[in-house]
Amino acid sequence: MSGQLVNIDLLVKGCHGLPKMDLVGHADPYFILTVTTPGGEEASEPAFRYRSHVHYNTGRPVWNEELYFTRVPVGTKVHIQVMDKDHLSAHDPVGDCELLLDADFLERAMLATASAESVAAEYEPCTPPTATPPTATPPTATPPAASPQRSRPTSSSGISRRSTGALGSDAGDGDGGAGPDGDDTLGRVSTSGAGDAASGLKQLSLGGVSTGAASSVGDALSSPPQFLGLELQMPIRAHASVRRPTAGTLSLGVGCRPCTGGPGTGPGCGTGGLLHRGPVRYRTASSWVAGKLTGHRKPDSGWRAYAAYKLGLAGLNEFFPGGAQQPWNRAYDKAQQVFNSKALRAAVHTQHNMLYADNGKQKRRGVLRGGGDLVTLLRGGVRNSSRRYYTYCINADGAMCFSETGAKFFSDFMSKHAMHADMAEAVVYAGEFTLLPPGLLPPELQQQQAGQAGGAAEAAAPPAGRIDPAEAAADAALATAAAADCCGDKAEGWTLVIDNNSGTYAPASSQLAALGGLLRFNFPGLAVAVVDSLAQKALLAALHRRVPSRCPPPAPAKK
């Protein structure tokens, strides 16, 4: 199969037997996975790099991190380095292992994957998760029905929806460990590549790792993984600072399929280099301080205080090959005040860390398989019986960071683009977005989706002020009811309306089409409409008017 391109699915399940790295506690492990294509050893950056989340105080972390790739050439190397996070000093390397995807290994992996898929039971239809109020008794953590797969061939439904597992302290020390501490391994792979050890690999279905009860909409998106392919028990070569020959064992699942498709079929097996194709991982964090400032004083549908979201988008270089090329707006006076002041820069950086720092507390994690899962995560864009608007930044690492915004001072202050970007000098893109349920799409955007010439027409000037409270409540009820039918890539009638409304970064309108393509690639099943905040001001005002929190409060009547 020399010269052939393949699709590779990886499941980094976890480790066991990691050495004690901390004076107090065991270790705080995470991993860094890099993919290097043939001839790319001399490049300054690998073809792909990913850092996992941290598990605290454990020697048996369970990550269950999925990574899908297409256009993978024979001879590609997958390198995994296990690290120990330190809070007061540099992070310590624990050890590493490497897998060579040579022709012999890929042929065996492809055969095993096809065989496992042929005997796998049929998945049940997609069943939308149900929002569980925070006062209700959490349901038992049983695997829900698998969802339609995200942008994958019909024969590749190998991994069901599940959580990456915010297990917390000692989370990996229970039954969900990466493997038993015995000799019943499923094959060994040398740290220098697959080699002869590949002949000992067996096909299997990985699954049954539970990460806890589903107690909210976000948790209901999750279920234990079921992976069809090979599992490798890979010895971790200890770093020189670790005084032992090996540093434990890493469990890695590998699925392999032929690369199908061609030019003109969208991002996939057409032209170009290695492409990361998902899935989209999300992380949410809540802050009671931010919630206090923005008026989120009561829990709402399981979400505590003020939530910030971080989504890891796939395929960024396919749509934005230049990366972060939108610099902060030097002509914007408010941006000048922030970026030119050391004190304000430090304050915004602290604000970013308060919302986005991954300290293992007040975090939820999971995987989005399509647009329906995004609608479910945001509960149809409704909070406290009112539709919402969000500000977002897509940063250089492909992370889409966003939070709810509003016209009130603190709601606006806690959702600044500079905060989402952590004061980055440049971003990939920035603006605002909202979710529109079936029946609320303006005619101008209906025309854009129908593909009529000229794109979306400019709307007539809307009436001033907000819509009537009864009409706003009806909109929210419509969105909540429609969101109940969404899951996986099932989001019929829903539209993500996104714009470039950012004074801080002032993204170029010419990149709106690329933005729409990126989001359609990551959220199949969800329609995406882009709005130019400069050329379509009336349309933007009409969209804002239907979201009461986005409109300025009415001026008090004069006495």
Coordinates of C-alpha atoms in Angstrom, one line a residue:
M1 CA 0.0 0.0 0.0
S2 CA 2.9 2.3 -0.7
G3 CA 1.8 5.8 -1.6
Q4 CA -1.8 5.1 -0.4
L5 CA -3.5 7.5 1.9
V6 CA -5.7 6.2 4.8
N7 CA -8.0 7.4 7.5
I8 CA -6.7 6.9 11.0
D9 CA -8.8 7.0 14.2
L10 CA -6.9 7.2 17.5
L11 CA -8.2 6.6 21.0
V12 CA -5.8 7.5 23.7
K13 CA -7.5 5.5 26.4
G14 CA -5.1 6.0 29.4
C15 CA -2.1 4.8 31.3
H16 CA -1.3 2.6 34.3
G17 CA 1.8 2.1 36.3
L18 CA 2.9 5.7 36.1
P19 CA 5.7 6.5 38.6
K20 CA 5.1 8.8 41.6
M21 CA 6.3 12.3 40.5
D22 CA 5.2 14.6 43.3
L23 CA 6.3 15.0 46.9
V24 CA 2.6 15.3 48.0
G25 CA 0.3 13.0 46.0
H26 CA 1.1 10.8 43.1
A27 CA 1.2 12.6 39.7
D28 CA -0.8 15.1 37.7
P29 CA -0.4 13.5 34.2
Y30 CA -1.4 14.7 30.8
F31 CA -0.1 13.8 27.3
I32 CA 1.2 15.6 24.2
L33 CA 0.5 13.8 21.0
T34 CA 2.3 14.8 17.8
V35 CA 1.9 13.4 14.3
T36 CA 4.8 13.7 11.8
T37 CA 4.4 12.8 8.2
P38 CA 7.3 11.3 6.1
G39 CA 9.8 13.9 5.3
G40 CA 8.5 16.2 8.0
E41 CA 11.1 15.4 10.6
E42 CA 13.1 18.5 9.6
A43 CA 10.1 20.9 9.8
S44 CA 10.0 23.3 12.7
E45 CA 6.5 22.1 13.6
P46 CA 4.9 18.6 13.3
A47 CA 1.9 18.1 11.0
F48 CA -0.4 18.0 14.1
R49 CA 0.1 18.6 17.8
Y50 CA -2.4 18.1 20.6
R51 CA -2.3 18.5 24.4
S52 CA -4.8 16.6 26.6
H53 CA -6.4 17.7 29.8
V54 CA -4.8 16.9 33.2
H55 CA -5.8 14.2 35.7
Y56 CA -4.8 15.1 39.2
N57 CA -3.2 12.9 41.8
T58 CA -3.3 9.6 40.0
G59 CA -1.0 7.0 38.4
R60 CA -3.8 5.5 36.3
P61 CA -5.3 8.4 34.3
V62 CA -8.2 7.7 31.9
W63 CA -8.3 10.2 29.1
N64 CA -10.4 8.5 26.4
E65 CA -9.3 11.2 24.0
E66 CA -10.4 10.6 20.3
L67 CA -8.5 12.0 17.3
Y68 CA -9.6 11.4 13.7
F69 CA -7.3 12.0 10.8
T70 CA -7.6 11.8 7.0
R71 CA -5.0 11.9 4.2
V72 CA -2.5 10.0 6.4
P73 CA 0.4 8.8 4.3
V74 CA 2.2 5.5 5.0
G75 CA 5.2 6.0 7.2
T76 CA 3.6 8.6 9.5
K77 CA 4.8 8.6 13.1
V78 CA 2.6 9.1 16.1
H79 CA 4.6 10.3 19.2
I80 CA 3.0 10.5 22.6
Q81 CA 4.8 12.1 25.5
V82 CA 3.4 11.8 29.0
M83 CA 4.0 14.8 31.3
D84 CA 3.4 15.7 34.9
K85 CA 1.9 19.1 35.6
D86 CA 3.6 21.2 38.3
H87 CA 2.0 24.4 39.6
L88 CA 5.1 26.2 40.9
S89 CA 7.8 25.0 38.4
A90 CA 8.2 23.6 34.9
H91 CA 6.2 20.5 34.0
D92 CA 8.2 17.3 34.3
P93 CA 8.5 14.7 31.5
V94 CA 7.5 11.2 32.6
G95 CA 8.3 9.3 29.4
D96 CA 7.2 8.7 25.8
C97 CA 6.4 6.1 23.2
E98 CA 6.1 6.2 19.4
L99 CA 4.1 4.3 16.8
L100 CA 5.2 3.9 13.2
L101 CA 2.3 3.6 10.8
D102 CA 4.2 1.5 8.2
A103 CA 2.6 -0.6 5.5
D104 CA 2.6 -3.8 7.5
F105 CA 1.0 -2.2 10.5
L106 CA -1.7 -0.4 8.5
E107 CA -2.7 -3.5 6.6
R108 CA -3.2 -5.4 9.8
A109 CA -5.0 -2.5 11.4
M110 CA -7.3 -2.1 8.4
L111 CA -8.1 -5.8 8.3
A112 CA -8.9 -5.8 12.1
T113 CA -11.0 -2.7 11.9
A114 CA -13.1 -4.0 8.9
S115 CA -13.6 -7.3 10.6
A116 CA -14.7 -5.7 13.9
E117 CA -17.1 -3.4 12.1
S118 CA -18.7 -6.3 10.2
V119 CA -19.7 -8.1 13.4
A120 CA -20.5 -5.0 15.5
A121 CA -24.2 -4.8 16.5
E122 CA -26.2 -2.1 14.8
Y123 CA -26.4 1.1 16.7
E124 CA -29.8 2.4 17.9
P125 CA -31.2 5.6 16.4
C126 CA -30.0 8.9 17.8
T127 CA -31.9 9.6 21.0
P128 CA -31.8 13.2 22.2
P129 CA -30.5 13.7 25.8
T130 CA -32.9 15.0 28.3
A131 CA -32.0 18.0 30.5
T132 CA -31.9 17.0 34.1
P133 CA -32.7 19.7 36.6
P134 CA -30.1 20.1 39.3
T135 CA -32.5 19.1 42.0
A136 CA -33.4 15.8 40.3
T137 CA -31.8 12.5 41.2
P138 CA -29.0 11.8 38.7
P139 CA -29.7 8.8 36.4
T140 CA -27.4 5.8 36.4
A141 CA -24.4 6.2 34.2
T142 CA -25.4 3.8 31.4
P143 CA -24.4 4.2 27.7
P144 CA -27.0 6.1 25.8
A145 CA -27.8 5.3 22.2
A146 CA -25.0 6.1 19.7
S147 CA -25.4 9.1 17.5
P148 CA -24.8 9.5 13.8
Q149 CA -21.2 9.9 13.1
R150 CA -19.5 13.2 12.4
S151 CA -18.3 13.6 8.8
R152 CA -17.3 10.0 8.5
P153 CA -18.0 7.3 5.9
T154 CA -21.0 5.1 6.7
S155 CA -18.8 2.2 7.3
S156 CA -16.8 4.1 9.9
S157 CA -19.3 4.4 12.8
G158 CA -16.7 3.1 15.2
I159 CA -16.9 5.5 18.2
S160 CA -20.1 6.5 19.9
R161 CA -20.7 9.8 21.7
R162 CA -19.0 10.0 25.1
S163 CA -17.2 12.3 27.5
T164 CA -13.5 12.8 27.8
G165 CA -14.1 12.4 31.5
A166 CA -13.5 15.2 34.0
L167 CA -12.9 12.6 36.6
G168 CA -11.0 14.7 39.1
S169 CA -8.6 13.5 41.8
D170 CA -7.8 9.8 41.8
A171 CA -10.2 9.4 38.9
G172 CA -8.0 6.8 37.1
D173 CA -7.6 4.6 40.1
G174 CA -10.9 2.7 39.8
D175 CA -12.3 0.3 37.3
G176 CA -11.9 2.7 34.5
G177 CA -8.2 2.2 34.3
A178 CA -6.3 1.9 31.1
G179 CA -5.5 -1.7 31.6
P180 CA -4.9 -4.4 34.2
D181 CA -1.5 -4.6 36.0
G182 CA -0.8 -8.0 34.6
D183 CA 0.5 -9.9 31.6
D184 CA -2.8 -10.0 29.7
T185 CA -1.8 -7.3 27.3
L186 CA -3.2 -7.3 23.7
G187 CA 0.2 -6.9 22.0
R188 CA 3.3 -4.9 22.5
V189 CA 4.7 -2.1 20.3
S190 CA 8.3 -1.0 20.6
T191 CA 9.0 2.6 21.6
S192 CA 10.9 2.8 18.3
G193 CA 8.0 1.8 16.1
A194 CA 5.6 -1.0 15.4
G195 CA 8.2 -3.4 14.0
D196 CA 7.7 -7.1 14.6
A197 CA 5.5 -6.5 17.6
A198 CA 2.7 -5.6 15.3
S199 CA 2.2 -9.4 14.6
G200 CA 0.9 -9.8 18.1
L201 CA -1.9 -7.3 17.8
K202 CA -5.5 -8.4 18.2
Q203 CA -8.7 -6.8 17.1
L204 CA -11.1 -5.8 19.8
S205 CA -13.9 -3.4 20.7
L206 CA -12.8 -0.9 23.4
G207 CA -15.5 0.3 25.6
G208 CA -17.2 0.3 29.0
V209 CA -15.4 3.1 30.6
S210 CA -17.9 5.1 32.7
T211 CA -17.1 8.6 33.7
G212 CA -19.9 9.2 36.1
A213 CA -23.6 10.0 36.2
A214 CA -25.2 12.4 33.8
S215 CA -26.5 15.3 35.8
S216 CA -27.0 18.1 33.2
V217 CA -27.5 18.8 29.6
G218 CA -23.7 18.8 29.1
D219 CA -23.2 15.5 30.8
A220 CA -26.1 14.0 28.8
L221 CA -24.1 14.6 25.6
S222 CA -21.6 12.0 26.9
S223 CA -21.4 8.2 27.0
P224 CA -18.6 5.7 27.3
P225 CA -16.6 5.1 24.2
Q226 CA -17.0 2.1 21.9
F227 CA -14.0 1.9 19.5
L228 CA -13.6 -0.8 16.8
G229 CA -10.0 -1.5 15.9
L230 CA -6.8 -2.5 17.6
E231 CA -5.7 -1.8 21.1
L232 CA -2.0 -1.4 21.7
Q233 CA -0.5 -1.7 25.2
M234 CA 2.6 0.4 24.7
P235 CA 5.5 0.5 27.2
I236 CA 6.3 4.1 28.1
R237 CA 10.1 4.7 27.8
A238 CA 11.1 6.5 31.0
H239 CA 12.6 10.0 30.8
A240 CA 16.2 10.3 32.1
S241 CA 15.0 12.1 35.2
V242 CA 12.8 9.1 36.1
R243 CA 14.9 6.5 37.9
R244 CA 13.4 3.4 36.5
P245 CA 13.6 1.6 33.1
T246 CA 10.0 2.0 32.2
A247 CA 7.4 4.6 33.2
G248 CA 4.2 2.5 32.9
T249 CA 2.0 1.4 30.0
L250 CA -0.1 3.5 27.7
S251 CA -3.3 2.0 26.1
L252 CA -3.9 3.3 22.5
G253 CA -6.7 2.3 20.2
V254 CA -6.0 2.5 16.4
G255 CA -8.6 2.2 13.7
C256 CA -7.7 2.3 10.0
R257 CA -9.8 2.6 6.9
P258 CA -9.2 3.5 3.2
C259 CA -9.3 7.1 2.4
T260 CA -12.3 7.7 0.1
G261 CA -13.6 10.8 -1.7
G262 CA -11.8 13.2 -4.0
P263 CA -11.4 16.8 -5.1
G264 CA -14.6 18.7 -5.0
T265 CA -16.2 16.7 -2.2
G266 CA -15.1 19.1 0.5
P267 CA -12.3 18.7 3.1
G268 CA -11.4 15.0 3.1
C269 CA -9.3 12.7 0.8
G270 CA -8.9 15.2 -2.0
T271 CA -5.8 17.2 -2.3
G272 CA -3.6 18.5 0.5
G273 CA -1.7 17.2 3.5
L274 CA -2.7 15.4 6.6
L275 CA -6.0 16.7 8.0
H276 CA -7.4 16.5 11.5
R277 CA -11.1 16.0 11.1
G278 CA -12.4 15.9 14.7
P279 CA -14.2 15.2 16.8
V280 CA -14.9 18.6 18.4
R281 CA -14.0 18.5 22.1
Y282 CA -15.6 21.1 24.4
R283 CA -14.8 22.3 27.8
T284 CA -17.0 24.6 29.9
A285 CA -16.0 26.4 33.0
S286 CA -18.2 28.3 35.5
S287 CA -17.2 31.2 37.7
W288 CA -19.4 32.4 40.6
V289 CA -17.5 35.7 40.6
A290 CA -18.4 36.3 37.0
G291 CA -21.9 35.1 37.7
K292 CA -22.2 37.6 40.6
L293 CA -21.1 40.5 38.4
T294 CA -23.4 39.5 35.4
G295 CA -26.4 38.8 37.5
H296 CA -26.3 35.0 37.2
R297 CA -27.2 34.5 40.8
K298 CA -29.3 31.3 40.5
P299 CA -28.4 27.9 39.0
D300 CA -30.2 27.5 35.6
S301 CA -30.8 24.1 34.1
G302 CA -27.8 22.6 35.9
W303 CA -25.3 25.4 34.9
R304 CA -23.9 27.3 37.8
A305 CA -23.1 31.0 37.6
Y306 CA -21.5 32.3 34.4
A307 CA -20.3 29.8 31.8
A308 CA -17.4 30.1 29.4
Y309 CA -17.0 27.6 26.6
K310 CA -13.9 26.4 24.7
L311 CA -14.3 24.2 21.6
G312 CA -11.4 22.6 19.8
L313 CA -12.2 23.0 16.1
A314 CA -10.8 20.6 13.5
G315 CA -9.5 21.5 10.0
L316 CA -8.5 25.0 10.8
N317 CA -5.6 25.1 8.4
E318 CA -7.9 23.8 5.6
F319 CA -10.0 27.0 5.7
F320 CA -7.5 29.5 7.3
P321 CA -4.1 28.3 6.0
G322 CA -2.5 31.6 7.2
G323 CA -3.7 31.0 10.8
A324 CA -4.1 34.0 13.1
Q325 CA -3.9 36.9 10.7
Q326 CA -6.4 39.3 12.2
P327 CA -4.4 41.8 14.3
W328 CA -6.0 43.9 17.0
N329 CA -7.5 47.1 15.6
R330 CA -5.0 49.9 16.0
A331 CA -7.7 52.4 14.9
Y332 CA -10.1 51.5 17.7
D333 CA -9.6 53.8 20.7
K334 CA -10.8 51.3 23.3
A335 CA -8.5 48.6 21.9
Q336 CA -5.6 51.1 22.1
Q337 CA -6.4 51.8 25.8
V338 CA -6.2 48.1 26.7
F339 CA -3.3 46.9 24.5
N340 CA -1.1 49.9 25.3
S341 CA -1.6 49.6 29.1
K342 CA 0.4 47.0 31.1
A343 CA -2.0 47.2 34.0
L344 CA -5.1 46.6 31.8
R345 CA -3.3 43.8 29.8
A346 CA -2.6 42.1 33.1
A347 CA -6.1 42.6 34.3
V348 CA -7.6 41.1 31.1
H349 CA -5.1 38.2 31.3
T350 CA -6.3 37.5 34.9
Q351 CA -9.9 37.6 33.8
H352 CA -9.1 35.1 31.0
N353 CA -7.4 32.7 33.5
M354 CA -10.3 33.0 35.9
L355 CA -12.7 31.7 33.2
Y356 CA -10.5 29.4 31.1
A357 CA -7.7 28.1 33.3
D358 CA -7.8 24.3 33.4
N359 CA -7.4 23.6 37.1
G360 CA -9.7 20.6 37.1
K361 CA -12.4 22.4 39.1
Q362 CA -15.8 23.5 37.9
K363 CA -15.1 22.0 34.5
R364 CA -17.2 19.9 32.2
R365 CA -15.8 18.1 29.2
G366 CA -17.2 16.1 26.3
V367 CA -17.4 15.6 22.6
L368 CA -19.7 17.2 20.0
R369 CA -20.5 14.9 17.0
G370 CA -22.4 17.5 15.0
G371 CA -24.6 20.5 15.0
G372 CA -27.3 18.9 17.1
D373 CA -24.9 18.3 19.9
L374 CA -23.9 22.0 19.8
V375 CA -27.6 23.0 20.0
T376 CA -28.0 20.7 23.0
L377 CA -24.9 22.0 24.7
L378 CA -26.2 25.6 24.5
R379 CA -29.8 24.4 25.3
G380 CA -31.0 26.0 22.1
G381 CA -29.3 29.3 23.0
V382 CA -31.7 29.8 25.8
R383 CA -31.0 30.6 29.5
N384 CA -33.5 31.7 32.1
S385 CA -36.4 31.5 29.5
S386 CA -34.7 34.0 27.2
R387 CA -32.7 33.6 24.0
R388 CA -29.0 34.7 24.2
Y389 CA -26.2 36.1 22.1
Y390 CA -22.5 35.1 22.4
T391 CA -19.2 36.7 21.7
Y392 CA -16.5 34.4 20.3
C393 CA -12.8 34.4 19.3
I394 CA -11.1 31.7 17.2
N395 CA -7.6 31.6 18.4
A396 CA -4.3 30.5 16.7
D397 CA -4.5 27.0 18.3
G398 CA -8.0 26.4 16.8
A399 CA -9.8 26.9 20.1
M400 CA -13.1 28.7 19.7
C401 CA -13.7 30.5 23.0
F402 CA -17.0 32.2 23.7
S403 CA -19.4 33.2 26.4
E404 CA -22.8 34.9 26.7
T405 CA -22.9 38.6 26.1
G406 CA -25.4 41.4 26.6
A407 CA -26.0 45.1 26.6
K408 CA -25.6 45.5 30.3
F409 CA -22.2 46.8 31.5
F410 CA -20.9 43.7 33.3
S411 CA -22.3 41.2 30.7
D412 CA -20.5 43.2 28.0
F413 CA -17.3 43.5 30.2
M414 CA -17.1 39.8 30.9
S415 CA -17.4 38.8 27.2
K416 CA -14.8 41.1 25.6
H417 CA -13.0 39.6 22.6
A418 CA -9.6 40.6 24.1
M419 CA -10.5 38.4 27.1
H420 CA -11.5 35.4 25.0
A421 CA -8.2 35.8 23.0
D422 CA -6.1 36.3 26.2
M423 CA -4.8 39.6 24.8
A424 CA -3.4 37.9 21.7
E425 CA -1.9 40.3 19.1
A426 CA -3.8 38.5 16.4
V427 CA -6.6 35.9 16.1
V428 CA -8.1 33.8 13.3
Y429 CA -11.5 35.4 13.6
A430 CA -13.8 37.1 16.1
G431 CA -17.4 38.3 16.3
E432 CA -20.8 37.3 17.7
F433 CA -23.3 34.5 17.1
T434 CA -26.7 33.2 18.1
L435 CA -28.8 30.1 17.4
L436 CA -32.0 30.5 15.5
P437 CA -34.6 27.7 15.8
P438 CA -36.9 26.6 12.9
G439 CA -39.3 29.4 12.1
L440 CA -37.2 32.4 13.3
L441 CA -34.9 32.7 10.3
P442 CA -35.3 36.2 8.6
P443 CA -36.1 36.1 4.9
E444 CA -32.8 37.7 4.1
L445 CA -31.0 34.7 5.6
Q446 CA -33.4 32.3 4.0
Q447 CA -32.3 33.7 0.7
Q448 CA -28.6 33.2 1.6
Q449 CA -29.2 29.6 2.5
A450 CA -31.1 29.0 -0.7
G451 CA -28.0 30.0 -2.6
Q452 CA -29.6 32.8 -4.5
A453 CA -27.3 35.2 -6.3
G454 CA -25.9 38.1 -4.3
G455 CA -26.1 36.3 -0.9
A456 CA -28.2 37.8 1.9
A457 CA -30.0 41.0 1.0
E458 CA -29.9 43.9 3.4
A459 CA -32.9 44.0 5.7
A460 CA -35.2 46.9 6.1
A461 CA -34.5 49.0 9.2
P462 CA -36.2 47.3 12.1
P463 CA -38.3 49.1 14.7
A464 CA -36.3 50.6 17.5
G465 CA -36.0 48.8 20.8
R466 CA -36.7 45.3 21.9
I467 CA -39.5 43.0 20.8
D468 CA -42.5 42.6 23.1
P469 CA -41.8 40.5 26.2
A470 CA -44.5 38.1 25.3
E471 CA -43.1 37.6 21.8
A472 CA -39.6 37.1 23.3
A473 CA -40.9 34.5 25.7
A474 CA -42.6 32.7 22.7
D475 CA -39.3 32.7 20.8
A476 CA -37.5 31.1 23.8
A477 CA -40.2 28.5 24.2
L478 CA -40.0 27.7 20.5
A479 CA -36.2 27.3 20.8
T480 CA -36.4 25.1 23.9
A481 CA -39.0 22.8 22.3
A482 CA -37.0 22.5 19.1
A483 CA -33.7 21.8 20.9
A484 CA -35.3 18.7 22.5
D485 CA -35.2 16.9 19.2
C486 CA -31.5 17.7 18.5
C487 CA -28.5 15.3 19.0
G488 CA -25.4 14.2 17.0
D489 CA -25.7 15.7 13.5
K490 CA -29.5 16.0 13.8
A491 CA -30.3 19.8 13.9
E492 CA -33.0 20.1 11.3
G493 CA -34.2 23.6 10.8
W494 CA -31.6 25.2 13.1
T495 CA -29.2 27.9 11.9
L496 CA -26.1 29.2 13.5
V497 CA -26.0 32.9 12.6
I498 CA -22.4 34.3 13.0
D499 CA -20.9 37.6 12.2
N500 CA -17.6 39.6 12.4
N501 CA -18.9 42.2 14.9
S502 CA -15.7 42.8 16.8
G503 CA -14.3 46.3 17.3
T504 CA -11.2 44.9 19.0
Y505 CA -10.0 42.8 16.0
A506 CA -12.2 44.0 13.1
P507 CA -12.0 40.8 11.1
A508 CA -12.0 41.1 7.3
S509 CA -15.3 40.5 5.6
S510 CA -13.5 38.6 2.9
Q511 CA -13.0 35.7 5.3
L512 CA -16.6 35.3 6.2
A513 CA -17.0 32.5 3.6
A514 CA -14.1 30.6 5.1
L515 CA -15.6 31.0 8.5
G516 CA -18.9 29.5 7.4
G517 CA -17.0 26.6 5.8
L518 CA -15.0 25.9 8.9
L519 CA -18.2 25.7 11.1
R520 CA -20.1 23.6 8.6
F521 CA -17.2 21.1 8.6
N522 CA -17.1 20.9 12.4
F523 CA -20.9 20.9 13.0
P524 CA -22.6 18.8 10.2
G525 CA -26.3 19.0 10.2
L526 CA -26.4 22.6 11.4
A527 CA -27.0 25.3 8.8
V528 CA -24.6 28.3 9.1
A529 CA -25.4 31.8 7.9
V530 CA -22.7 34.5 8.0
V531 CA -23.6 38.2 8.4
D532 CA -21.3 41.1 7.6
S533 CA -21.6 43.5 10.5
L534 CA -20.6 46.5 8.3
A535 CA -22.5 45.8 5.1
Q536 CA -25.6 44.4 6.8
K537 CA -26.2 46.6 9.8
A538 CA -30.0 46.6 9.5
L539 CA -30.1 42.8 9.4
L540 CA -27.8 42.7 12.4
A541 CA -30.0 45.1 14.3
A542 CA -33.1 43.0 13.5
L543 CA -31.3 39.9 14.9
H544 CA -30.3 41.8 18.0
R545 CA -33.8 43.1 18.5
R546 CA -35.2 39.5 19.0
V547 CA -32.7 38.9 21.8
P548 CA -33.8 41.2 24.7
S549 CA -30.5 40.9 26.6
R550 CA -28.6 42.0 23.5
C551 CA -30.5 45.3 23.2
P552 CA -29.8 48.3 25.4
P553 CA -32.5 48.7 28.1
P554 CA -35.2 51.3 27.3
A555 CA -34.4 54.8 28.6
P556 CA -36.3 55.8 31.7
A557 CA -39.3 58.0 31.0
K558 CA -38.8 61.6 31.6
K559 CA -40.7 63.1 34.5

